[in-house]
Amino acid sequence: MSGRSWRLLDILENTSRFFASKGLENARLQAELLLAAVLGVKRLDLYLQFERPLHSSEVDRYREYVRQRLQRVPVQYITGVAAFRQLELTVTPAVLIPRPETEVLVDVALELLPESGRVLDLCCGSGAVALSLAQEAAAAEVVAADVSAAALEVAKANGQRCGLAERVEWHCGDLFAPFCGTEPFDLIAANPPYVRHDDLAQLAPEVRDYEPHLALDGGEDGLAYYRRIAQEAADFIRPGGYLLLEVGDGQGAAVEDLLAQSERLTEVQIRPDLNKIPRVVVARAATQTS
Ligand code: GLN
């Protein structure tokens, strides 16, 4: 990219060829997302202004974004935003970038949560799940928690950004610690860290080098948090209420077993994601028998 003046379409084509030559996937899409962010327009609106000449300050900013992307910084950290369901969320390296699979966790929660139910998003990160529930289940009482104070700052800012600040109660603490002695939940949903510790080094550089390991590292076998949640969750769910856990590829059966081992959880089942991969393990808190 030289100092000459650029037409929008030319810089896009040039950059997507460049990204592709460096082995980046979805090269054209990524070039478009970064340019749309520089110009402050929606990606599809780029198509209405292909002839637009770019100002040198826009080109400079775009070059900086392209440089970061070549360092494998995820597009969402470069632009500072990520799309999740109907929301546009702020993301920083303090939070995991919300994944499309996690939208299924929200679908299942919306299906099982009573209309004005009390719901907890455990390990809330950017607040994607809690804020979607607040938006899409208008009468729900939404609570969210994360162990990372830095993540909670981002989540709270997202509450403001989405006009949902009053709808979610945020807590900082280790799993259920903030909820000892509080009213039980009708439903708890969590996307806990689930990557096997030794697999972290093999993740894509975008994830391995930039996303928070605190949100990824699931211990030696990737199941450390599921084990704790399986033991503790029933104390915080009203009898008959639900526990929903997102799982990584291939973890469904193991997490199903963990939950089935708990005498206080019942009706364990697995829901698939849009690619038909088992993604959300569901269990109910047993109604007291003794
Ligand atoms: N889905 C994330 C990944 O692809 C992991 C998220 C998690 O650990 N909960 O790495």
Tab-separated table of C-alpha atoms and ligand atoms in Angstrom:
chain	number	residue	atom	x	y	z
A	1	MET	CA	0.000	0.000	0.000
A	2	SER	CA	1.738	3.149	-1.228
A	3	GLY	CA	1.062	6.816	-0.551
A	4	ARG	CA	-1.260	7.161	-3.572
A	5	SER	CA	-4.938	7.804	-3.026
A	6	TRP	CA	-7.030	4.664	-2.718
A	7	ARG	CA	-10.485	3.797	-3.945
A	8	LEU	CA	-12.441	1.751	-1.420
A	9	LEU	CA	-12.841	-1.275	-3.722
A	10	ASP	CA	-9.153	-1.317	-4.644
A	11	ILE	CA	-7.909	-1.240	-1.072
A	12	LEU	CA	-10.382	-4.002	-0.168
A	13	GLU	CA	-9.290	-6.259	-3.000
A	14	ASN	CA	-5.650	-5.549	-2.352
A	15	THR	CA	-5.996	-6.327	1.349
A	16	SER	CA	-8.006	-9.493	0.897
A	17	ARG	CA	-5.400	-10.829	-1.536
A	18	PHE	CA	-2.726	-9.904	0.987
A	19	PHE	CA	-4.551	-11.633	3.874
A	20	ALA	CA	-5.137	-14.741	1.733
A	21	SER	CA	-1.456	-14.862	0.794
A	22	LYS	CA	-0.629	-14.878	4.502
A	23	GLY	CA	-2.962	-17.818	5.081
A	24	LEU	CA	-5.694	-15.937	6.937
A	25	GLU	CA	-9.133	-17.517	6.588
A	26	ASN	CA	-12.122	-15.532	5.291
A	27	ALA	CA	-9.687	-12.972	3.923
A	28	ARG	CA	-12.248	-10.827	2.095
A	29	LEU	CA	-14.686	-10.806	5.026
A	30	GLN	CA	-11.944	-9.790	7.432
A	31	ALA	CA	-10.716	-7.040	5.105
A	32	GLU	CA	-14.301	-5.755	4.911
A	33	LEU	CA	-14.924	-5.865	8.660
A	34	LEU	CA	-11.776	-3.881	9.365
A	35	LEU	CA	-12.508	-1.298	6.678
A	36	ALA	CA	-16.104	-0.901	7.844
A	37	ALA	CA	-14.784	-0.241	11.364
A	38	VAL	CA	-12.329	2.380	10.100
A	39	LEU	CA	-15.060	4.158	8.149
A	40	GLY	CA	-17.695	3.762	10.875
A	41	VAL	CA	-20.186	2.118	8.501
A	42	LYS	CA	-21.916	-1.262	8.388
A	43	ARG	CA	-20.012	-3.880	6.417
A	44	LEU	CA	-22.687	-4.228	3.751
A	45	ASP	CA	-22.748	-0.465	3.231
A	46	LEU	CA	-19.236	-0.750	1.820
A	47	TYR	CA	-20.893	-2.253	-1.249
A	48	LEU	CA	-22.729	1.013	-1.890
A	49	GLN	CA	-19.551	3.084	-1.957
A	50	PHE	CA	-16.924	1.079	-3.830
A	51	GLU	CA	-15.811	4.183	-5.757
A	52	ARG	CA	-15.356	6.271	-2.606
A	53	PRO	CA	-11.830	7.696	-2.376
A	54	LEU	CA	-10.281	7.178	1.041
A	55	HIS	CA	-8.760	9.995	3.023
A	56	SER	CA	-5.113	9.464	3.921
A	57	SER	CA	-6.016	9.335	7.633
A	58	GLU	CA	-8.456	6.498	6.857
A	59	VAL	CA	-5.799	4.647	4.913
A	60	ASP	CA	-3.333	5.077	7.778
A	61	ARG	CA	-5.830	3.724	10.289
A	62	TYR	CA	-6.692	0.815	8.019
A	63	ARG	CA	-3.028	-0.024	7.577
A	64	GLU	CA	-2.656	-0.129	11.343
A	65	TYR	CA	-5.628	-2.505	11.618
A	66	VAL	CA	-4.193	-4.698	8.852
A	67	ARG	CA	-0.847	-4.767	10.624
A	68	GLN	CA	-2.512	-5.932	13.844
A	69	ARG	CA	-4.471	-8.607	12.006
A	70	LEU	CA	-1.239	-9.936	10.514
A	71	GLN	CA	0.010	-10.267	14.090
A	72	ARG	CA	-3.043	-12.533	14.478
A	73	VAL	CA	-4.956	-10.169	16.738
A	74	PRO	CA	-8.617	-11.261	16.342
A	75	VAL	CA	-10.737	-8.860	14.271
A	76	GLN	CA	-13.060	-8.303	17.244
A	77	TYR	CA	-10.219	-7.092	19.475
A	78	ILE	CA	-9.001	-4.764	16.713
A	79	THR	CA	-12.421	-3.228	16.126
A	80	GLY	CA	-13.402	-3.563	19.798
A	81	VAL	CA	-16.806	-5.054	19.008
A	82	ALA	CA	-18.378	-8.485	18.598
A	83	ALA	CA	-21.845	-9.451	17.421
A	84	PHE	CA	-23.863	-11.868	19.570
A	85	ARG	CA	-27.518	-12.640	18.811
A	86	GLN	CA	-29.212	-9.203	18.616
A	87	LEU	CA	-26.452	-7.375	20.465
A	88	GLU	CA	-23.295	-5.554	19.555
A	89	LEU	CA	-20.877	-5.920	22.454
A	90	THR	CA	-17.627	-4.265	23.434
A	91	VAL	CA	-14.793	-6.780	23.696
A	92	THR	CA	-11.277	-6.329	25.036
A	93	PRO	CA	-8.603	-8.933	25.773
A	94	ALA	CA	-10.072	-9.120	29.301
A	95	VAL	CA	-12.972	-11.149	27.892
A	96	LEU	CA	-13.372	-14.115	25.589
A	97	ILE	CA	-14.890	-13.144	22.243
A	98	PRO	CA	-18.432	-14.556	22.324
A	99	ARG	CA	-18.769	-17.541	19.970
A	100	PRO	CA	-21.746	-18.338	17.737
A	101	GLU	CA	-22.113	-21.746	19.496
A	102	THR	CA	-22.924	-19.937	22.723
A	103	GLU	CA	-26.050	-18.517	21.112
A	104	VAL	CA	-27.476	-22.049	21.495
A	105	LEU	CA	-26.987	-21.817	25.270
A	106	VAL	CA	-29.261	-18.766	25.192
A	107	ASP	CA	-31.827	-20.561	22.990
A	108	VAL	CA	-32.090	-23.435	25.464
A	109	ALA	CA	-32.250	-21.037	28.430
A	110	LEU	CA	-35.084	-19.082	26.774
A	111	GLU	CA	-36.950	-22.326	26.199
A	112	LEU	CA	-36.651	-23.583	29.792
A	113	LEU	CA	-36.763	-20.403	31.881
A	114	PRO	CA	-40.176	-19.570	33.410
A	115	GLU	CA	-41.463	-16.194	32.205
A	116	SER	CA	-40.398	-14.120	35.190
A	117	GLY	CA	-37.765	-16.609	36.331
A	118	ARG	CA	-34.546	-15.812	38.146
A	119	VAL	CA	-31.553	-16.768	36.014
A	120	LEU	CA	-27.786	-16.789	36.598
A	121	ASP	CA	-25.117	-16.474	33.886
A	122	LEU	CA	-22.112	-18.050	35.581
A	123	CYS	CA	-18.656	-17.174	34.135
A	124	CYS	CA	-20.327	-14.302	32.275
A	125	GLY	CA	-17.246	-12.800	30.575
A	126	SER	CA	-18.408	-10.009	28.237
A	127	GLY	CA	-21.975	-10.449	29.531
A	128	ALA	CA	-23.183	-11.859	26.188
A	129	VAL	CA	-25.464	-14.517	27.685
A	130	ALA	CA	-26.832	-12.417	30.563
A	131	LEU	CA	-27.534	-9.419	28.347
A	132	SER	CA	-29.197	-11.521	25.653
A	133	LEU	CA	-31.428	-13.092	28.289
A	134	ALA	CA	-32.242	-9.647	29.696
A	135	GLN	CA	-33.152	-8.457	26.223
A	136	GLU	CA	-35.045	-11.495	25.005
A	137	ALA	CA	-36.758	-12.555	28.248
A	138	ALA	CA	-38.149	-9.178	29.233
A	139	ALA	CA	-39.638	-10.310	32.557
A	140	ALA	CA	-36.679	-12.410	33.736
A	141	GLU	CA	-34.587	-11.448	36.754
A	142	VAL	CA	-31.059	-11.697	35.385
A	143	VAL	CA	-27.939	-12.136	37.518
A	144	ALA	CA	-24.386	-12.620	36.235
A	145	ALA	CA	-21.046	-13.442	37.818
A	146	ASP	CA	-17.413	-13.772	36.863
A	147	VAL	CA	-14.224	-14.280	38.834
A	148	SER	CA	-12.461	-11.618	36.758
A	149	ALA	CA	-13.052	-8.035	37.909
A	150	ALA	CA	-11.649	-6.819	34.579
A	151	ALA	CA	-14.171	-8.942	32.664
A	152	LEU	CA	-17.007	-7.610	34.805
A	153	GLU	CA	-16.018	-4.040	33.953
A	154	VAL	CA	-16.450	-4.919	30.284
A	155	ALA	CA	-19.746	-6.705	30.994
A	156	LYS	CA	-21.119	-3.722	32.906
A	157	ALA	CA	-20.061	-1.371	30.118
A	158	ASN	CA	-21.936	-3.662	27.742
A	159	GLY	CA	-25.018	-3.333	29.922
A	160	GLN	CA	-24.812	0.439	29.407
A	161	ARG	CA	-24.028	0.127	25.721
A	162	CYS	CA	-27.056	-2.120	25.109
A	163	GLY	CA	-29.446	-0.048	27.210
A	164	LEU	CA	-29.825	-2.984	29.617
A	165	ALA	CA	-27.824	-1.671	32.572
A	166	GLU	CA	-30.789	-1.813	34.937
A	167	ARG	CA	-31.726	-5.338	33.905
A	168	VAL	CA	-28.686	-7.287	35.122
A	169	GLU	CA	-27.223	-7.627	38.615
A	170	TRP	CA	-23.448	-8.217	38.369
A	171	HIS	CA	-21.275	-10.051	40.907
A	172	CYS	CA	-17.562	-10.708	41.131
A	173	GLY	CA	-16.503	-14.005	42.674
A	174	ASP	CA	-15.359	-17.584	42.266
A	175	LEU	CA	-18.225	-19.625	40.748
A	176	PHE	CA	-21.077	-19.725	43.294
A	177	ALA	CA	-19.246	-17.855	46.087
A	178	PRO	CA	-21.284	-14.641	45.668
A	179	PHE	CA	-24.567	-16.550	46.054
A	180	CYS	CA	-24.217	-18.308	49.390
A	181	GLY	CA	-27.450	-17.674	51.278
A	182	THR	CA	-29.210	-15.885	48.401
A	183	GLU	CA	-32.506	-16.853	46.788
A	184	PRO	CA	-32.123	-19.920	44.522
A	185	PHE	CA	-32.257	-19.619	40.737
A	186	ASP	CA	-34.802	-21.095	38.344
A	187	LEU	CA	-32.014	-21.626	35.861
A	188	ILE	CA	-28.229	-21.410	35.813
A	189	ALA	CA	-26.405	-21.204	32.469
A	190	ALA	CA	-22.628	-21.367	32.129
A	191	ASN	CA	-19.960	-21.486	29.460
A	192	PRO	CA	-17.022	-22.279	31.747
A	193	PRO	CA	-13.377	-22.584	30.664
A	194	TYR	CA	-13.096	-26.013	29.048
A	195	VAL	CA	-9.865	-26.290	27.066
A	196	ARG	CA	-7.472	-28.983	28.320
A	197	HIS	CA	-4.467	-27.228	29.819
A	198	ASP	CA	-1.985	-28.994	27.547
A	199	ASP	CA	-4.077	-28.143	24.465
A	200	LEU	CA	-3.767	-24.387	25.032
A	201	ALA	CA	-0.429	-24.273	23.206
A	202	GLN	CA	-2.030	-25.837	20.103
A	203	LEU	CA	-4.912	-23.379	19.788
A	204	ALA	CA	-5.041	-20.942	16.870
A	205	PRO	CA	-2.695	-18.005	17.540
A	206	GLU	CA	-5.708	-15.667	17.676
A	207	VAL	CA	-7.015	-17.571	20.694
A	208	ARG	CA	-3.748	-18.718	22.271
A	209	ASP	CA	-1.928	-15.401	22.108
A	210	TYR	CA	-4.748	-12.915	22.683
A	211	GLU	CA	-7.763	-14.363	24.480
A	212	PRO	CA	-7.707	-14.610	28.291
A	213	HIS	CA	-6.422	-18.023	29.400
A	214	LEU	CA	-8.437	-17.617	32.574
A	215	ALA	CA	-11.540	-18.005	30.380
A	216	LEU	CA	-10.142	-20.989	28.451
A	217	ASP	CA	-8.075	-23.183	30.771
A	218	GLY	CA	-10.233	-26.022	32.065
A	219	GLY	CA	-7.413	-27.770	33.928
A	220	GLU	CA	-5.687	-31.050	33.216
A	221	ASP	CA	-8.608	-32.766	31.456
A	222	GLY	CA	-10.611	-29.633	30.605
A	223	LEU	CA	-13.364	-30.655	33.024
A	224	ALA	CA	-12.216	-29.002	36.256
A	225	TYR	CA	-15.020	-26.417	36.290
A	226	TYR	CA	-17.704	-28.907	35.274
A	227	ARG	CA	-16.688	-31.083	38.228
A	228	ARG	CA	-17.042	-28.190	40.652
A	229	ILE	CA	-20.299	-27.013	39.115
A	230	ALA	CA	-21.729	-30.557	39.210
A	231	GLN	CA	-20.981	-30.720	42.937
A	232	GLU	CA	-22.174	-27.257	43.910
A	233	ALA	CA	-24.935	-26.212	41.511
A	234	ALA	CA	-27.861	-27.977	43.185
A	235	ASP	CA	-27.402	-25.771	46.273
A	236	PHE	CA	-28.243	-22.741	44.142
A	237	ILE	CA	-31.108	-24.020	41.969
A	238	ARG	CA	-34.668	-24.368	43.216
A	239	PRO	CA	-35.999	-27.957	43.046
A	240	GLY	CA	-37.089	-28.628	39.463
A	241	GLY	CA	-34.982	-25.750	38.122
A	242	TYR	CA	-32.368	-26.163	35.398
A	243	LEU	CA	-28.608	-26.263	34.964
A	244	LEU	CA	-27.305	-25.610	31.418
A	245	LEU	CA	-23.650	-26.116	30.604
A	246	GLU	CA	-22.012	-25.364	27.277
A	247	VAL	CA	-19.358	-27.959	26.427
A	248	GLY	CA	-16.450	-28.124	23.991
A	249	ASP	CA	-16.308	-30.507	21.026
A	250	GLY	CA	-16.250	-34.105	22.268
A	251	GLN	CA	-16.967	-33.259	25.921
A	252	GLY	CA	-20.720	-33.904	25.931
A	253	ALA	CA	-20.672	-37.497	27.184
A	254	ALA	CA	-18.111	-36.806	29.917
A	255	VAL	CA	-20.071	-33.831	31.252
A	256	GLU	CA	-23.325	-35.770	30.991
A	257	ASP	CA	-21.711	-38.482	33.165
A	258	LEU	CA	-20.455	-35.936	35.696
A	259	LEU	CA	-23.918	-34.459	36.123
A	260	ALA	CA	-25.601	-37.870	36.186
A	261	GLN	CA	-23.341	-38.888	39.090
A	262	SER	CA	-24.830	-36.160	41.266
A	263	GLU	CA	-27.758	-37.475	43.288
A	264	ARG	CA	-29.192	-33.992	43.371
A	265	LEU	CA	-29.372	-33.579	39.591
A	266	THR	CA	-31.693	-35.492	37.296
A	267	GLU	CA	-33.058	-35.695	33.710
A	268	VAL	CA	-29.632	-35.095	32.163
A	269	GLN	CA	-29.767	-34.546	28.388
A	270	ILE	CA	-27.651	-33.021	25.617
A	271	ARG	CA	-28.699	-30.436	23.024
A	272	PRO	CA	-26.817	-30.048	19.725
A	273	ASP	CA	-25.632	-26.815	18.136
A	274	LEU	CA	-26.389	-25.717	14.561
A	275	ASN	CA	-23.667	-28.048	13.279
A	276	LYS	CA	-25.341	-30.949	15.118
A	277	ILE	CA	-22.440	-31.132	17.590
A	278	PRO	CA	-23.501	-31.848	21.219
A	279	ARG	CA	-23.153	-28.401	22.791
A	280	VAL	CA	-25.370	-27.845	25.823
A	281	VAL	CA	-25.784	-30.367	28.637
A	282	VAL	CA	-29.011	-29.841	30.569
A	283	ALA	CA	-29.944	-31.189	34.006
A	284	ARG	CA	-32.675	-30.464	36.551
A	285	ALA	CA	-32.297	-30.017	40.280
A	286	ALA	CA	-33.992	-32.961	41.945
A	287	THR	CA	-37.102	-32.296	43.981
A	288	GLN	CA	-36.244	-33.192	47.595
A	289	THR	CA	-37.180	-36.736	48.503
A	290	SER	CA	-35.688	-37.109	51.992
B	1	GLN	N1	-14.833	-22.010	22.493
B	1	GLN	C1	-13.597	-21.516	22.989
B	1	GLN	C2	-12.505	-21.935	22.017
B	1	GLN	O1	-12.817	-22.179	20.891
B	1	GLN	C3	-13.347	-22.032	24.395
B	1	GLN	C4	-14.354	-21.429	25.317
B	1	GLN	C5	-14.323	-22.040	26.680
B	1	GLN	O2	-13.302	-22.546	27.162
B	1	GLN	N2	-15.435	-21.985	27.304
B	1	GLN	O3	-11.345	-21.965	22.309
